[in-house]
Amino acid sequence: DAKTTQPPSMDCAEGRAANLPCNHSTISGNEYVYWYRQIHSQGPQYIIHGLKNNETNEMASLIITEDRKSSTLILPHATLRDTAVYYCIVRAGIGGKLIFGQGTELSVKP
Amino acid sequence: DADVTQTPRNRITKTGKRIMLECSQTKGHDRMYWYRQDPGLGLRLIYYSFDVKDINKGEISDGYSVSRQAQAKFSLSLESAIPNQTALYFCATSDLEETQYFGPGTRLLVL
């Protein structure tokens, strides 16, 4: 599975959009991009995933560049409860395992 | 996620003791996983199972064993606990798209 690179930490003002970047320059054609978050030692929570196209759900949007070497998770209106560690993970399809890296610690401030 | 439960939630044990951590799920998923997390680090995969008759080692299986008693139950055992197995342990299940759903975790301290 491809390795990902994320900034170790980011700040965001409450109510503003949080844009979390992820580089995955060695991603291959059958590998998906997944995002999870972990709030203070709770179990990680699935956010969104995609292969090529941009995706949106009730939690976030995922923007994947055309060459698929990077992606951005967007939380459109960050709240204090979005403070968490966000993990970007690249994995193959059926049978691929999640490999968690260090993630980005997002702090949403009032 | 209340659909994935772990027992116990906290456990203190002594070096050399055998302990078992249990995981149950009501999501009807075939796939189940055990991870450990150390302070400041990401999750590392210990074992995973794609169905009742399928058990696979993950990144760090040494010192651990698992049992898949039923589709809904996946147990992790430490045969002889050692202090560096002190960690936060998570169980997870997944659907065919590999969206994983995690339990609340078991905090284990080995003295």
JSON list of C-alpha atoms in Angstrom, two decimals, chain A residues 34 36 38 41-46 49 87 91-102, chain B residues 31 33 35 37 40-43 45 48 50 59 88 90 96-100 102-104 107:
[
{"chain": "A", "resi": 34, "resn": "TYR", "atom": "CA", "xyz": [-9.54, 6.84, 2.81]},
{"chain": "A", "resi": 36, "resn": "TYR", "atom": "CA", "xyz": [-10.51, 8.54, 9.22]},
{"chain": "A", "resi": 38, "resn": "GLN", "atom": "CA", "xyz": [-9.72, 9.84, 15.97]},
{"chain": "A", "resi": 41, "resn": "SER", "atom": "CA", "xyz": [-8.26, 8.00, 22.17]},
{"chain": "A", "resi": 42, "resn": "GLN", "atom": "CA", "xyz": [-11.72, 7.02, 20.99]},
{"chain": "A", "resi": 43, "resn": "GLY", "atom": "CA", "xyz": [-12.03, 4.46, 18.21]},
{"chain": "A", "resi": 44, "resn": "PRO", "atom": "CA", "xyz": [-11.20, 5.91, 14.79]},
{"chain": "A", "resi": 45, "resn": "GLN", "atom": "CA", "xyz": [-14.20, 7.09, 12.81]},
{"chain": "A", "resi": 46, "resn": "TYR", "atom": "CA", "xyz": [-14.62, 6.66, 9.07]},
{"chain": "A", "resi": 49, "resn": "HIS", "atom": "CA", "xyz": [-13.12, 7.56, 0.70]},
{"chain": "A", "resi": 87, "resn": "TYR", "atom": "CA", "xyz": [-5.58, 10.00, 9.07]},
{"chain": "A", "resi": 91, "resn": "ARG", "atom": "CA", "xyz": [-5.13, 1.09, 0.35]},
{"chain": "A", "resi": 92, "resn": "ALA", "atom": "CA", "xyz": [-5.85, -1.38, -2.36]},
{"chain": "A", "resi": 93, "resn": "GLY", "atom": "CA", "xyz": [-9.37, -2.59, -3.03]},
{"chain": "A", "resi": 94, "resn": "ILE", "atom": "CA", "xyz": [-10.80, -5.82, -1.67]},
{"chain": "A", "resi": 95, "resn": "GLY", "atom": "CA", "xyz": [-8.25, -7.44, 0.62]},
{"chain": "A", "resi": 96, "resn": "GLY", "atom": "CA", "xyz": [-6.12, -4.37, 1.15]},
{"chain": "A", "resi": 97, "resn": "LYS", "atom": "CA", "xyz": [-5.32, -3.41, 4.70]},
{"chain": "A", "resi": 98, "resn": "LEU", "atom": "CA", "xyz": [-5.46, 0.00, 6.34]},
{"chain": "A", "resi": 99, "resn": "ILE", "atom": "CA", "xyz": [-2.00, 1.28, 7.24]},
{"chain": "A", "resi": 100, "resn": "PHE", "atom": "CA", "xyz": [-2.33, 4.17, 9.67]},
{"chain": "A", "resi": 101, "resn": "GLY", "atom": "CA", "xyz": [0.42, 6.79, 9.68]},
{"chain": "A", "resi": 102, "resn": "GLN", "atom": "CA", "xyz": [0.92, 9.66, 12.12]},
{"chain": "B", "resi": 31, "resn": "ARG", "atom": "CA", "xyz": [-14.30, -9.01, 8.34]},
{"chain": "B", "resi": 33, "resn": "TYR", "atom": "CA", "xyz": [-9.53, -6.72, 12.89]},
{"chain": "B", "resi": 35, "resn": "TYR", "atom": "CA", "xyz": [-5.16, -3.06, 16.24]},
{"chain": "B", "resi": 37, "resn": "GLN", "atom": "CA", "xyz": [-2.13, 2.01, 19.48]},
{"chain": "B", "resi": 40, "resn": "GLY", "atom": "CA", "xyz": [1.43, 9.45, 20.02]},
{"chain": "B", "resi": 41, "resn": "LEU", "atom": "CA", "xyz": [1.46, 6.79, 17.34]},
{"chain": "B", "resi": 42, "resn": "GLY", "atom": "CA", "xyz": [-0.96, 5.55, 14.73]},
{"chain": "B", "resi": 43, "resn": "LEU", "atom": "CA", "xyz": [-2.69, 2.19, 14.81]},
{"chain": "B", "resi": 45, "resn": "LEU", "atom": "CA", "xyz": [-2.58, -4.12, 12.76]},
{"chain": "B", "resi": 48, "resn": "TYR", "atom": "CA", "xyz": [-7.37, -9.82, 10.89]},
{"chain": "B", "resi": 50, "resn": "PHE", "atom": "CA", "xyz": [-12.06, -12.19, 6.60]},
{"chain": "B", "resi": 59, "resn": "GLU", "atom": "CA", "xyz": [2.25, -6.17, 11.19]},
{"chain": "B", "resi": 88, "resn": "LEU", "atom": "CA", "xyz": [-4.78, 0.87, 23.67]},
{"chain": "B", "resi": 90, "resn": "PHE", "atom": "CA", "xyz": [-9.05, -1.52, 19.12]},
{"chain": "B", "resi": 96, "resn": "LEU", "atom": "CA", "xyz": [-16.81, -5.35, 1.48]},
{"chain": "B", "resi": 97, "resn": "GLU", "atom": "CA", "xyz": [-15.73, -1.81, 0.62]},
{"chain": "B", "resi": 98, "resn": "GLU", "atom": "CA", "xyz": [-13.39, -1.96, 3.58]},
{"chain": "B", "resi": 99, "resn": "THR", "atom": "CA", "xyz": [-15.01, 0.89, 5.43]},
{"chain": "B", "resi": 100, "resn": "GLN", "atom": "CA", "xyz": [-13.95, -0.02, 8.94]},
{"chain": "B", "resi": 102, "resn": "PHE", "atom": "CA", "xyz": [-14.07, 0.65, 15.31]},
{"chain": "B", "resi": 103, "resn": "GLY", "atom": "CA", "xyz": [-14.96, -0.29, 18.83]},
{"chain": "B", "resi": 104, "resn": "PRO", "atom": "CA", "xyz": [-14.37, 2.02, 21.80]},
{"chain": "B", "resi": 107, "resn": "ARG", "atom": "CA", "xyz": [-6.87, 0.23, 27.67]}
]
